[in-house]
PDB file of C-alpha atoms in Angstrom:
ATOM      1  CA  MET A  12     174.851-167.137   6.535  1.00 43.00           C
ATOM      2  CA  LYS A  13     175.277-170.892   6.895  1.00 44.00           C
ATOM      3  CA  ILE A  14     173.131-172.733   9.437  1.00 45.00           C
ATOM      4  CA  GLU A  15     173.874-176.323  10.311  1.00 44.00           C
ATOM      5  CA  VAL A  16     171.196-178.420  12.042  1.00 42.00           C
ATOM      6  CA  VAL A  17     171.796-181.954  13.251  1.00 42.00           C
ATOM      7  CA  SER A  18     169.033-183.538  11.166  1.00 50.00           C
ATOM      8  CA  ASP A  19     167.907-183.859   7.579  1.00 90.00           C
ATOM      9  CA  THR A  20     166.080-180.775   6.339  1.00 94.00           C
ATOM     10  CA  LEU A  21     162.571-180.626   4.898  1.00 96.00           C
ATOM     11  CA  VAL A  22     162.253-176.851   4.369  1.00 97.00           C
ATOM     12  CA  GLU A  23     165.065-174.340   3.965  1.00 97.00           C
ATOM     13  CA  VAL A  24     164.625-170.587   3.608  1.00 97.00           C
ATOM     14  CA  LYS A  25     167.519-168.546   2.217  1.00 96.00           C
ATOM     15  CA  SER A  26     167.741-164.743   2.419  1.00 96.00           C
ATOM     16  CA  LEU A  27     163.975-164.383   2.060  1.00 97.00           C
ATOM     17  CA  LYS A  28     162.548-160.897   1.610  1.00 97.00           C
ATOM     18  CA  LYS A  29     159.025-159.606   1.268  1.00 97.00           C
ATOM     19  CA  TYR A  30     158.528-155.888   0.674  1.00 96.00           C
ATOM     20  CA  PHE A  31     155.130-154.278   0.167  1.00 94.00           C
ATOM     21  CA  PRO A  32     155.123-151.065  -1.946  1.00 90.00           C
ATOM     22  CA  LEU A  33     153.362-147.985  -0.583  1.00 85.00           C
ATOM     23  CA  SER A  34     151.591-145.728  -3.047  1.00 75.00           C
ATOM     24  CA  ARG A  35     152.510-142.081  -2.428  1.00 69.00           C
ATOM     25  CA  GLY A  36     151.490-140.358  -5.636  1.00 67.00           C
ATOM     26  CA  PRO A  37     153.316-139.781  -8.956  1.00 72.00           C
ATOM     27  CA  PHE A  38     155.711-137.076  -7.714  1.00 68.00           C
ATOM     28  CA  ARG A  39     156.863-138.610  -4.446  1.00 74.00           C
ATOM     29  CA  LYS A  40     159.554-141.197  -3.870  1.00 75.00           C
ATOM     30  CA  PRO A  41     157.973-144.681  -3.495  1.00 79.00           C
ATOM     31  CA  LEU A  42     158.343-146.399  -0.131  1.00 87.00           C
ATOM     32  CA  GLN A  43     158.331-150.060   0.866  1.00 91.00           C
ATOM     33  CA  VAL A  44     157.177-151.881   3.983  1.00 93.00           C
ATOM     34  CA  LYS A  45     159.996-154.317   4.772  1.00 93.00           C
ATOM     35  CA  ALA A  46     157.800-156.981   6.367  1.00 94.00           C
ATOM     36  CA  VAL A  47     160.385-159.767   5.958  1.00 96.00           C
ATOM     37  CA  ASP A  48     163.970-158.701   5.423  1.00 94.00           C
ATOM     38  CA  ASP A  49     166.738-161.220   4.750  1.00 94.00           C
ATOM     39  CA  VAL A  50     165.486-164.212   6.765  1.00 96.00           C
ATOM     40  CA  SER A  51     167.185-167.634   6.640  1.00 96.00           C
ATOM     41  CA  PHE A  52     166.534-170.852   8.549  1.00 97.00           C
ATOM     42  CA  LYS A  53     166.176-174.625   8.186  1.00 96.00           C
ATOM     43  CA  ILE A  54     163.359-176.831   9.457  1.00 97.00           C
ATOM     44  CA  PRO A  55     164.358-180.444  10.201  1.00 96.00           C
ATOM     45  CA  ARG A  56     161.935-183.218   9.293  1.00 96.00           C
ATOM     46  CA  LYS A  57     159.385-184.243  11.934  1.00 96.00           C
ATOM     47  CA  SER A  58     160.244-181.233  14.121  1.00 97.00           C
ATOM     48  CA  ILE A  59     158.299-178.210  15.367  1.00 98.00           C
ATOM     49  CA  PHE A  60     159.995-174.946  14.421  1.00 98.00           C
ATOM     50  CA  ALA A  61     158.414-172.002  16.270  1.00 98.00           C
ATOM     51  CA  ILE A  62     158.658-168.352  15.275  1.00 97.00           C
ATOM     52  CA  VAL A  63     157.873-165.877  18.058  1.00 96.00           C
ATOM     53  CA  GLY A  64     157.725-162.118  18.328  1.00 92.00           C
ATOM     54  CA  GLU A  65     155.440-159.167  18.938  1.00 88.00           C
ATOM     55  CA  SER A  66     152.526-158.311  16.679  1.00 87.00           C
ATOM     56  CA  GLY A  67     153.885-156.623  13.569  1.00 87.00           C
ATOM     57  CA  SER A  68     157.223-158.430  13.632  1.00 92.00           C
ATOM     58  CA  GLY A  69     156.501-160.178  10.306  1.00 93.00           C
ATOM     59  CA  LYS A  70     155.718-163.696  11.549  1.00 95.00           C
ATOM     60  CA  THR A  71     152.524-164.290   9.553  1.00 94.00           C
ATOM     61  CA  THR A  72     153.905-162.646   6.403  1.00 96.00           C
ATOM     62  CA  LEU A  73     156.934-164.929   6.649  1.00 97.00           C
ATOM     63  CA  ALA A  74     154.779-168.044   7.045  1.00 95.00           C
ATOM     64  CA  ARG A  75     152.523-167.189   4.110  1.00 96.00           C
ATOM     65  CA  THR A  76     155.511-166.313   1.937  1.00 97.00           C
ATOM     66  CA  VAL A  77     157.148-169.667   2.718  1.00 97.00           C
ATOM     67  CA  LEU A  78     154.024-171.357   1.283  1.00 96.00           C
ATOM     68  CA  ARG A  79     154.008-168.905  -1.640  1.00 95.00           C
ATOM     69  CA  LEU A  80     150.550-167.718  -0.706  1.00 95.00           C
ATOM     70  CA  ILE A  81     152.339-164.375  -0.915  1.00 95.00           C
ATOM     71  CA  GLU A  82     154.960-163.966  -3.617  1.00 96.00           C
ATOM     72  CA  PRO A  83     158.459-163.260  -2.210  1.00 97.00           C
ATOM     73  CA  THR A  84     160.411-160.170  -3.247  1.00 96.00           C
ATOM     74  CA  ALA A  85     163.717-162.051  -3.164  1.00 96.00           C
ATOM     75  CA  GLY A  86     165.341-165.173  -1.738  1.00 97.00           C
ATOM     76  CA  LYS A  87     164.845-168.917  -2.014  1.00 97.00           C
ATOM     77  CA  ILE A  88     162.378-171.385  -0.493  1.00 97.00           C
ATOM     78  CA  LEU A  89     163.633-174.952  -0.768  1.00 96.00           C
ATOM     79  CA  TYR A  90     161.317-177.890  -0.173  1.00 95.00           C
ATOM     80  CA  LYS A  91     163.294-181.136  -0.315  1.00 92.00           C
ATOM     81  CA  ASP A  92     165.955-179.150  -2.189  1.00 91.00           C
ATOM     82  CA  GLU A  93     163.468-177.984  -4.858  1.00 94.00           C
ATOM     83  CA  ASP A  94     163.180-174.208  -5.156  1.00 95.00           C
ATOM     84  CA  LEU A  95     159.522-173.198  -4.897  1.00 96.00           C
ATOM     85  CA  THR A  96     160.285-169.624  -5.971  1.00 95.00           C
ATOM     86  CA  LYS A  97     161.229-170.805  -9.474  1.00 94.00           C
ATOM     87  CA  MET A  98     158.066-172.853 -10.051  1.00 94.00           C
ATOM     88  CA  ASN A  99     155.113-171.684 -12.096  1.00 91.00           C
ATOM     89  CA  LEU A 100     151.591-172.184 -10.750  1.00 88.00           C
ATOM     90  CA  LYS A 101     151.155-175.521 -12.523  1.00 88.00           C
ATOM     91  CA  GLU A 102     154.403-176.900 -11.069  1.00 90.00           C
ATOM     92  CA  LEU A 103     153.568-175.495  -7.650  1.00 91.00           C
ATOM     93  CA  ARG A 104     150.157-177.163  -7.576  1.00 88.00           C
ATOM     94  CA  LYS A 105     151.584-180.653  -6.981  1.00 85.00           C
ATOM     95  CA  PHE A 106     153.312-179.344  -3.850  1.00 88.00           C
ATOM     96  CA  ARG A 107     150.145-177.782  -2.426  1.00 89.00           C
ATOM     97  CA  LYS A 108     148.889-181.042  -0.987  1.00 91.00           C
ATOM     98  CA  LYS A 109     152.224-181.547   0.771  1.00 94.00           C
ATOM     99  CA  MET A 110     152.182-178.105   2.417  1.00 95.00           C
ATOM    100  CA  GLN A 111     149.063-176.926   4.243  1.00 95.00           C
ATOM    101  CA  ILE A 112     148.144-174.098   6.617  1.00 95.00           C
ATOM    102  CA  ILE A 113     145.887-173.825   9.665  1.00 95.00           C
ATOM    103  CA  SER A 114     144.893-170.195  10.149  1.00 90.00           C
ATOM    104  CA  GLN A 115     144.433-168.145  13.285  1.00 87.00           C
ATOM    105  CA  ASP A 116     140.688-167.545  12.898  1.00 83.00           C
ATOM    106  CA  PRO A 117     138.837-170.865  12.574  1.00 79.00           C
ATOM    107  CA  TYR A 118     135.565-169.129  11.654  1.00 82.00           C
ATOM    108  CA  ASN A 119     136.692-166.909   8.770  1.00 86.00           C
ATOM    109  CA  SER A 120     138.884-169.674   7.340  1.00 86.00           C
ATOM    110  CA  LEU A 121     135.849-171.945   6.762  1.00 93.00           C
ATOM    111  CA  HIS A 122     133.288-171.304   4.005  1.00 93.00           C
ATOM    112  CA  PRO A 123     130.077-170.357   5.846  1.00 93.00           C
ATOM    113  CA  ARG A 124     127.751-171.790   3.185  1.00 94.00           C
ATOM    114  CA  LYS A 125     129.388-175.196   2.779  1.00 95.00           C
ATOM    115  CA  LEU A 126     128.778-178.335   4.781  1.00 97.00           C
ATOM    116  CA  VAL A 127     131.726-179.754   6.708  1.00 97.00           C
ATOM    117  CA  LYS A 128     131.895-182.746   4.354  1.00 97.00           C
ATOM    118  CA  ASP A 129     132.448-180.374   1.412  1.00 96.00           C
ATOM    119  CA  ILE A 130     134.932-178.162   3.269  1.00 96.00           C
ATOM    120  CA  VAL A 131     137.119-181.103   4.280  1.00 97.00           C
ATOM    121  CA  GLY A 132     136.616-183.041   1.046  1.00 96.00           C
ATOM    122  CA  GLU A 133     137.286-180.209  -1.401  1.00 94.00           C
ATOM    123  CA  GLY A 134     141.048-180.827  -1.485  1.00 93.00           C
ATOM    124  CA  LEU A 135     140.495-184.507  -2.239  1.00 94.00           C
ATOM    125  CA  LYS A 136     138.478-183.549  -5.322  1.00 92.00           C
ATOM    126  CA  ILE A 137     141.231-181.255  -6.545  1.00 90.00           C
ATOM    127  CA  HIS A 138     144.305-183.393  -5.901  1.00 91.00           C
ATOM    128  CA  PHE A 139     143.101-187.008  -6.077  1.00 91.00           C
ATOM    129  CA  HIS A 140     140.975-189.076  -8.452  1.00 85.00           C
ATOM    130  CA  MET A 141     138.484-190.417  -5.928  1.00 91.00           C
ATOM    131  CA  SER A 142     134.816-191.361  -6.147  1.00 93.00           C
ATOM    132  CA  SER A 143     132.190-189.595  -4.032  1.00 93.00           C
ATOM    133  CA  ASN A 144     131.942-192.601  -1.713  1.00 95.00           C
ATOM    134  CA  GLU A 145     135.716-192.737  -1.274  1.00 96.00           C
ATOM    135  CA  ILE A 146     135.791-189.026  -0.445  1.00 96.00           C
ATOM    136  CA  MET A 147     132.989-189.442   2.105  1.00 96.00           C
ATOM    137  CA  ASP A 148     134.807-192.344   3.758  1.00 97.00           C
ATOM    138  CA  LYS A 149     138.062-190.386   3.900  1.00 97.00           C
ATOM    139  CA  VAL A 150     136.346-187.295   5.331  1.00 97.00           C
ATOM    140  CA  LYS A 151     134.628-189.406   8.005  1.00 97.00           C
ATOM    141  CA  GLU A 152     137.905-191.091   8.950  1.00 97.00           C
ATOM    142  CA  THR A 153     139.739-187.750   9.166  1.00 97.00           C
ATOM    143  CA  LEU A 154     137.051-186.066  11.264  1.00 97.00           C
ATOM    144  CA  GLU A 155     137.178-188.943  13.725  1.00 97.00           C
ATOM    145  CA  ARG A 156     140.958-188.551  13.914  1.00 96.00           C
ATOM    146  CA  VAL A 157     140.535-184.950  15.120  1.00 97.00           C
ATOM    147  CA  GLY A 158     137.824-185.830  17.636  1.00 96.00           C
ATOM    148  CA  LEU A 159     134.630-185.181  15.645  1.00 97.00           C
ATOM    149  CA  ARG A 160     131.838-187.578  14.671  1.00 96.00           C
ATOM    150  CA  GLU A 161     130.206-188.672  11.413  1.00 95.00           C
ATOM    151  CA  GLU A 162     127.095-186.591  12.128  1.00 95.00           C
ATOM    152  CA  HIS A 163     129.220-183.430  12.060  1.00 97.00           C
ATOM    153  CA  MET A 164     129.773-183.892   8.321  1.00 97.00           C
ATOM    154  CA  PHE A 165     126.303-182.538   7.591  1.00 96.00           C
ATOM    155  CA  ARG A 166     126.491-179.299   9.568  1.00 97.00           C
ATOM    156  CA  TYR A 167     127.651-175.765   8.743  1.00 96.00           C
ATOM    157  CA  PRO A 168     130.586-173.980  10.449  1.00 95.00           C
ATOM    158  CA  HIS A 169     128.353-171.601  12.458  1.00 94.00           C
ATOM    159  CA  GLU A 170     126.850-174.600  14.272  1.00 95.00           C
ATOM    160  CA  PHE A 171     130.171-175.367  15.997  1.00 95.00           C
ATOM    161  CA  SER A 172     132.168-173.868  18.842  1.00 93.00           C
ATOM    162  CA  GLY A 173     135.547-172.231  18.218  1.00 91.00           C
ATOM    163  CA  GLY A 174     137.448-175.349  19.277  1.00 93.00           C
ATOM    164  CA  GLN A 175     135.342-177.566  17.023  1.00 95.00           C
ATOM    165  CA  ARG A 176     135.861-175.217  14.067  1.00 95.00           C
ATOM    166  CA  GLN A 177     139.609-175.426  14.607  1.00 95.00           C
ATOM    167  CA  ARG A 178     139.308-179.225  14.548  1.00 96.00           C
ATOM    168  CA  ILE A 179     137.501-178.930  11.196  1.00 97.00           C
ATOM    169  CA  ALA A 180     140.266-176.671   9.863  1.00 96.00           C
ATOM    170  CA  THR A 181     142.818-179.226  11.062  1.00 97.00           C
ATOM    171  CA  ALA A 182     140.922-182.052   9.361  1.00 97.00           C
ATOM    172  CA  ARG A 183     140.871-180.080   6.105  1.00 96.00           C
ATOM    173  CA  ALA A 184     144.657-179.684   6.326  1.00 96.00           C
ATOM    174  CA  ILE A 185     145.590-183.278   7.193  1.00 97.00           C
ATOM    175  CA  VAL A 186     143.100-185.032   4.896  1.00 96.00           C
ATOM    176  CA  LEU A 187     145.556-184.561   2.007  1.00 95.00           C
ATOM    177  CA  LYS A 188     148.324-186.353   3.939  1.00 95.00           C
ATOM    178  CA  PRO A 189     150.731-183.393   3.938  1.00 96.00           C
ATOM    179  CA  GLU A 190     154.294-183.477   5.224  1.00 97.00           C
ATOM    180  CA  PHE A 191     154.534-179.820   6.243  1.00 97.00           C
ATOM    181  CA  LEU A 192     151.987-177.752   8.177  1.00 97.00           C
ATOM    182  CA  VAL A 193     152.086-174.030   8.923  1.00 97.00           C
ATOM    183  CA  LEU A 194     150.207-173.289  12.143  1.00 97.00           C
ATOM    184  CA  ASP A 195     149.512-169.562  12.284  1.00 95.00           C
ATOM    185  CA  GLU A 196     148.540-168.816  15.904  1.00 93.00           C
ATOM    186  CA  PRO A 197     146.085-171.765  15.798  1.00 93.00           C
ATOM    187  CA  THR A 198     144.847-171.327  19.383  1.00 90.00           C
ATOM    188  CA  SER A 199     145.014-167.569  19.986  1.00 87.00           C
ATOM    189  CA  ALA A 200     141.283-167.097  19.268  1.00 81.00           C
ATOM    190  CA  LEU A 201     140.248-169.884  21.671  1.00 87.00           C
ATOM    191  CA  ASP A 202     139.556-170.044  25.406  1.00 87.00           C
ATOM    192  CA  VAL A 203     142.515-171.112  27.537  1.00 86.00           C
ATOM    193  CA  SER A 204     141.011-174.496  28.447  1.00 87.00           C
ATOM    194  CA  VAL A 205     140.258-175.227  24.779  1.00 92.00           C
ATOM    195  CA  GLN A 206     143.756-174.098  23.754  1.00 93.00           C
ATOM    196  CA  ALA A 207     145.337-176.856  25.822  1.00 93.00           C
ATOM    197  CA  ILE A 208     143.126-179.514  24.230  1.00 94.00           C
ATOM    198  CA  ILE A 209     143.834-178.325  20.667  1.00 95.00           C
ATOM    199  CA  LEU A 210     147.591-178.075  21.286  1.00 96.00           C
ATOM    200  CA  LYS A 211     147.628-181.613  22.679  1.00 96.00           C
ATOM    201  CA  MET A 212     145.740-182.831  19.601  1.00 96.00           C
ATOM    202  CA  LEU A 213     148.179-181.073  17.252  1.00 97.00           C
ATOM    203  CA  LYS A 214     151.148-182.609  19.026  1.00 96.00           C
ATOM    204  CA  GLU A 215     149.622-186.092  18.830  1.00 97.00           C
ATOM    205  CA  LEU A 216     148.858-185.644  15.113  1.00 97.00           C
ATOM    206  CA  LYS A 217     152.423-184.534  14.494  1.00 97.00           C
ATOM    207  CA  ASP A 218     153.765-187.747  16.036  1.00 96.00           C
ATOM    208  CA  SER A 219     151.228-190.147  14.512  1.00 96.00           C
ATOM    209  CA  LEU A 220     151.388-188.672  10.981  1.00 96.00           C
ATOM    210  CA  ASP A 221     155.125-187.798  10.951  1.00 96.00           C
ATOM    211  CA  LEU A 222     154.366-184.128  10.288  1.00 97.00           C
ATOM    212  CA  THR A 223     156.713-181.138  10.333  1.00 98.00           C
ATOM    213  CA  TYR A 224     155.368-177.883  11.789  1.00 98.00           C
ATOM    214  CA  LEU A 225     156.195-174.231  11.289  1.00 98.00           C
ATOM    215  CA  PHE A 226     154.463-172.802  14.377  1.00 98.00           C
ATOM    216  CA  ILE A 227     153.710-169.080  14.531  1.00 96.00           C
ATOM    217  CA  THR A 228     152.897-167.649  17.957  1.00 94.00           C
ATOM    218  CA  HIS A 229     153.490-164.780  20.374  1.00 89.00           C
ATOM    219  CA  ASP A 230     152.903-166.997  23.424  1.00 89.00           C
ATOM    220  CA  LEU A 231     156.157-168.298  24.917  1.00 91.00           C
ATOM    221  CA  ALA A 232     154.295-170.729  27.187  1.00 89.00           C
ATOM    222  CA  VAL A 233     152.954-172.405  24.031  1.00 93.00           C
ATOM    223  CA  VAL A 234     156.464-172.441  22.570  1.00 94.00           C
ATOM    224  CA  ASP A 235     157.773-174.147  25.699  1.00 93.00           C
ATOM    225  CA  TYR A 236     155.138-176.876  25.329  1.00 94.00           C
ATOM    226  CA  MET A 237     155.273-177.382  21.558  1.00 96.00           C
ATOM    227  CA  ALA A 238     158.595-176.412  19.998  1.00 97.00           C
ATOM    228  CA  ASP A 239     161.838-178.204  19.227  1.00 97.00           C
ATOM    229  CA  TYR A 240     163.499-175.163  17.623  1.00 98.00           C
ATOM    230  CA  VAL A 241     162.753-171.457  18.100  1.00 98.00           C
ATOM    231  CA  ALA A 242     163.431-168.341  16.036  1.00 98.00           C
ATOM    232  CA  VAL A 243     162.761-164.903  17.533  1.00 97.00           C
ATOM    233  CA  MET A 244     161.652-162.180  15.067  1.00 96.00           C
ATOM    234  CA  TYR A 245     161.849-158.438  15.493  1.00 95.00           C
ATOM    235  CA  LEU A 246     160.900-155.913  12.813  1.00 94.00           C
ATOM    236  CA  GLY A 247     161.181-158.352   9.909  1.00 94.00           C
ATOM    237  CA  GLN A 248     164.412-160.070  10.948  1.00 95.00           C
ATOM    238  CA  ILE A 249     165.369-163.072  13.052  1.00 97.00           C
ATOM    239  CA  VAL A 250     167.474-161.876  15.981  1.00 96.00           C
ATOM    240  CA  GLU A 251     168.041-165.190  17.765  1.00 97.00           C
ATOM    241  CA  MET A 252     167.603-168.832  16.825  1.00 97.00           C
ATOM    242  CA  GLY A 253     168.332-172.183  18.433  1.00 97.00           C
ATOM    243  CA  THR A 254     166.879-175.220  20.116  1.00 97.00           C
ATOM    244  CA  LYS A 255     164.115-174.589  22.640  1.00 96.00           C
ATOM    245  CA  GLU A 256     166.475-175.410  25.496  1.00 96.00           C
ATOM    246  CA  GLU A 257     169.078-172.922  24.239  1.00 96.00           C
ATOM    247  CA  ILE A 258     166.564-170.117  23.773  1.00 96.00           C
ATOM    248  CA  PHE A 259     164.962-170.615  27.196  1.00 95.00           C
ATOM    249  CA  ASN A 260     168.046-171.504  29.234  1.00 94.00           C
ATOM    250  CA  GLN A 261     170.780-169.537  27.439  1.00 94.00           C
ATOM    251  CA  THR A 262     168.862-166.457  26.298  1.00 94.00           C
ATOM    252  CA  SER A 263     171.317-164.254  24.422  1.00 94.00           C
ATOM    253  CA  HIS A 264     169.544-161.402  22.617  1.00 95.00           C
ATOM    254  CA  PRO A 265     168.169-158.557  24.778  1.00 93.00           C
ATOM    255  CA  TYR A 266     164.860-158.680  22.892  1.00 94.00           C
ATOM    256  CA  THR A 267     164.484-162.408  23.621  1.00 94.00           C
ATOM    257  CA  TYR A 268     165.269-161.694  27.264  1.00 92.00           C
ATOM    258  CA  LEU A 269     162.566-159.037  27.429  1.00 89.00           C
ATOM    259  CA  LEU A 270     160.048-161.422  25.847  1.00 89.00           C
ATOM    260  CA  MET A 271     160.947-164.069  28.428  1.00 88.00           C
ATOM    261  CA  ASN A 272     160.644-161.500  31.191  1.00 83.00           C
ATOM    262  CA  SER A 273     157.111-160.651  30.080  1.00 74.00           C
ATOM    263  CA  ILE A 274     155.753-164.158  30.823  1.00 70.00           C
ATOM    264  CA  PRO A 275     153.332-163.813  33.779  1.00 67.00           C
ATOM    265  CA  ASN A 276     154.097-165.873  36.869  1.00 66.00           C
ATOM    266  CA  PRO A 277     150.971-167.574  38.291  1.00 65.00           C
ATOM    267  CA  ASP A 278     152.414-167.603  41.817  1.00 64.00           C
ATOM    268  CA  PRO A 279     151.692-164.218  43.520  1.00 63.00           C
ATOM    269  CA  HIS A 280     154.474-164.882  46.028  1.00 64.00           C
ATOM    270  CA  LEU A 281     157.080-165.072  43.266  1.00 61.00           C
ATOM    271  CA  ARG A 282     156.505-161.712  41.632  1.00 60.00           C
ATOM    272  CA  LYS A 283     159.413-160.507  39.567  1.00 57.00           C
ATOM    273  CA  LYS A 284     160.408-157.062  38.448  1.00 59.00           C
ATOM    274  CA  LYS A 285     159.552-156.650  34.785  1.00 58.00           C
ATOM    275  CA  THR A 286     161.883-154.943  32.347  1.00 62.00           C
ATOM    276  CA  ILE A 287     159.851-153.156  29.691  1.00 62.00           C
ATOM    277  CA  PRO A 288     161.451-152.071  26.388  1.00 65.00           C
ATOM    278  CA  LYS A 289     161.748-148.317  26.139  1.00 69.00           C
ATOM    279  CA  GLY A 290     160.056-146.375  23.347  1.00 70.00           C
ATOM    280  CA  GLU A 291     157.758-147.641  20.626  1.00 75.00           C
ATOM    281  CA  ILE A 292     158.293-150.210  17.901  1.00 81.00           C
ATOM    282  CA  PRO A 293     159.899-148.424  14.906  1.00 87.00           C
ATOM    283  CA  SER A 294     158.254-148.384  11.501  1.00 87.00           C
ATOM    284  CA  SER A 295     159.141-151.209   9.108  1.00 88.00           C
ATOM    285  CA  VAL A 296     159.006-148.616   6.316  1.00 89.00           C
ATOM    286  CA  ASN A 297     162.112-146.929   7.703  1.00 88.00           C
ATOM    287  CA  PRO A 298     163.753-149.353  10.151  1.00 91.00           C
ATOM    288  CA  PRO A 299     166.613-148.131  12.375  1.00 92.00           C
ATOM    289  CA  SER A 300     170.188-148.341  11.142  1.00 91.00           C
ATOM    290  CA  GLY A 301     172.546-150.918  12.597  1.00 92.00           C
ATOM    291  CA  CYS A 302     170.826-153.272  15.015  1.00 93.00           C
ATOM    292  CA  ARG A 303     167.083-152.753  14.590  1.00 92.00           C
ATOM    293  CA  PHE A 304     166.488-153.191  18.308  1.00 93.00           C
ATOM    294  CA  HIS A 305     169.012-150.576  19.447  1.00 92.00           C
ATOM    295  CA  THR A 306     166.362-147.832  19.847  1.00 91.00           C
ATOM    296  CA  ARG A 307     164.675-149.867  22.608  1.00 90.00           C
ATOM    297  CA  CYS A 308     167.566-151.921  23.970  1.00 91.00           C
ATOM    298  CA  PRO A 309     168.715-151.187  27.551  1.00 87.00           C
ATOM    299  CA  TYR A 310     172.231-152.415  26.682  1.00 88.00           C
ATOM    300  CA  ALA A 311     172.740-150.527  23.381  1.00 89.00           C
ATOM    301  CA  LYS A 312     176.005-148.733  22.657  1.00 92.00           C
ATOM    302  CA  LYS A 313     177.198-146.536  19.802  1.00 93.00           C
ATOM    303  CA  ILE A 314     178.315-149.482  17.667  1.00 94.00           C
ATOM    304  CA  CYS A 315     174.795-150.947  17.796  1.00 93.00           C
ATOM    305  CA  GLU A 316     173.453-147.843  16.063  1.00 92.00           C
ATOM    306  CA  GLU A 317     176.189-147.747  13.446  1.00 91.00           C
ATOM    307  CA  LYS A 318     176.793-151.369  12.485  1.00 91.00           C
ATOM    308  CA  ALA A 319     174.445-154.259  11.795  1.00 85.00           C
ATOM    309  CA  LEU A 320     175.870-157.616  12.837  1.00 85.00           C
ATOM    310  CA  PRO A 321     175.388-160.929  11.024  1.00 87.00           C
ATOM    311  CA  PHE A 322     174.576-164.012  13.071  1.00 89.00           C
ATOM    312  CA  VAL A 323     177.134-164.997  15.704  1.00 90.00           C
ATOM    313  CA  ASN A 324     177.445-168.747  16.313  1.00 91.00           C
ATOM    314  CA  LEU A 325     177.147-169.507  20.023  1.00 93.00           C
ATOM    315  CA  SER A 326     176.929-173.261  19.366  1.00 92.00           C
ATOM    316  CA  GLU A 327     176.230-175.605  16.470  1.00 92.00           C
ATOM    317  CA  THR A 328     172.524-174.774  16.660  1.00 93.00           C
ATOM    318  CA  HIS A 329     172.410-171.457  18.548  1.00 96.00           C
ATOM    319  CA  PHE A 330     172.741-168.146  16.688  1.00 95.00           C
ATOM    320  CA  VAL A 331     172.284-164.536  17.787  1.00 96.00           C
ATOM    321  CA  ARG A 332     172.405-161.196  15.969  1.00 94.00           C
ATOM    322  CA  CYS A 333     173.851-158.981  18.722  1.00 93.00           C
ATOM    323  CA  HIS A 334     177.118-157.151  19.428  1.00 91.00           C
ATOM    324  CA  PHE A 335     176.859-157.909  23.150  1.00 90.00           C
ATOM    325  CA  PRO A 336     175.092-161.268  23.693  1.00 90.00           C
ATOM    326  CA  LEU A 337     173.696-161.614  27.198  1.00 84.00           C
ATOM    327  CA  SER A 338     174.871-165.228  27.494  1.00 65.00           C
ATOM    328  CA  LYS A 339     178.455-163.984  27.504  1.00 56.00           C
ATOM    329  CA  LYS A 340     177.684-161.705  30.430  1.00 51.00           C
ATOM    330  CA  MET A 341     176.052-164.377  32.586  1.00 48.00           C
TER     331      MET A 341
END
């Protein structure tokens, strides 16, 4: 599959797979969980590329595999045209400071027995030859950039609120001056009012530091606010991909449509009838034949069960994996 994006590319993923083996005993056929199965996309520089889908769709596994925090089963991960999958750990280390991650849980991602100055400054010790005073100055400067003060350097993570801990995690990521950040549901554990503040901060940091984001979320309202490009995942595969405007205004895959339809409307006078997918999410150990969504799709026909379809180009940037795209019916 060839995907053309009108921009230069920082990260490109080609036919990426990540299978987890299941132990079933010596006399039984081994099984695999197909968490990520043949995924390809490009992330333009200085853009926000969002991946959305239900829990269990493979979003987090994909993000961690792209950073090689999890080793891929197959496929390529190109960073500035260099294949990360072919690098040994020593070669990969120089790329670590360029690619950072902000995790979903800001409490468990921070060492509980380290001061903030040591949490944020640890990467500087590993990747740069800096004196203790230089590290302290850099940590102070970075904390101030994310809205914290110098006095916070000498506290432990449990002394902060959830929003403040996420600011610390953000400071730890940006202190190394990365180019690429993976944001794995960075606000899902926070109160709604705090979410808005953190998202605004992340967007401002992206513009001021020329960052590129891979943004993992299940919240389409957050996608609408943050993203430039969107990929929709279902059961380990991307089923639709395009610019934010194309995904929201020209929704083409039935699964994307159902996700859009699930967004609550705050106006009680504008209630809409919700279309709920039938059945349960199939197992990624034994995914359905043909289109993986056909068991729950209200528009499925016999061909959907029998034949899997590669991406169909709806425009230069809009792709859908569906025999009967909704955009052609509207």
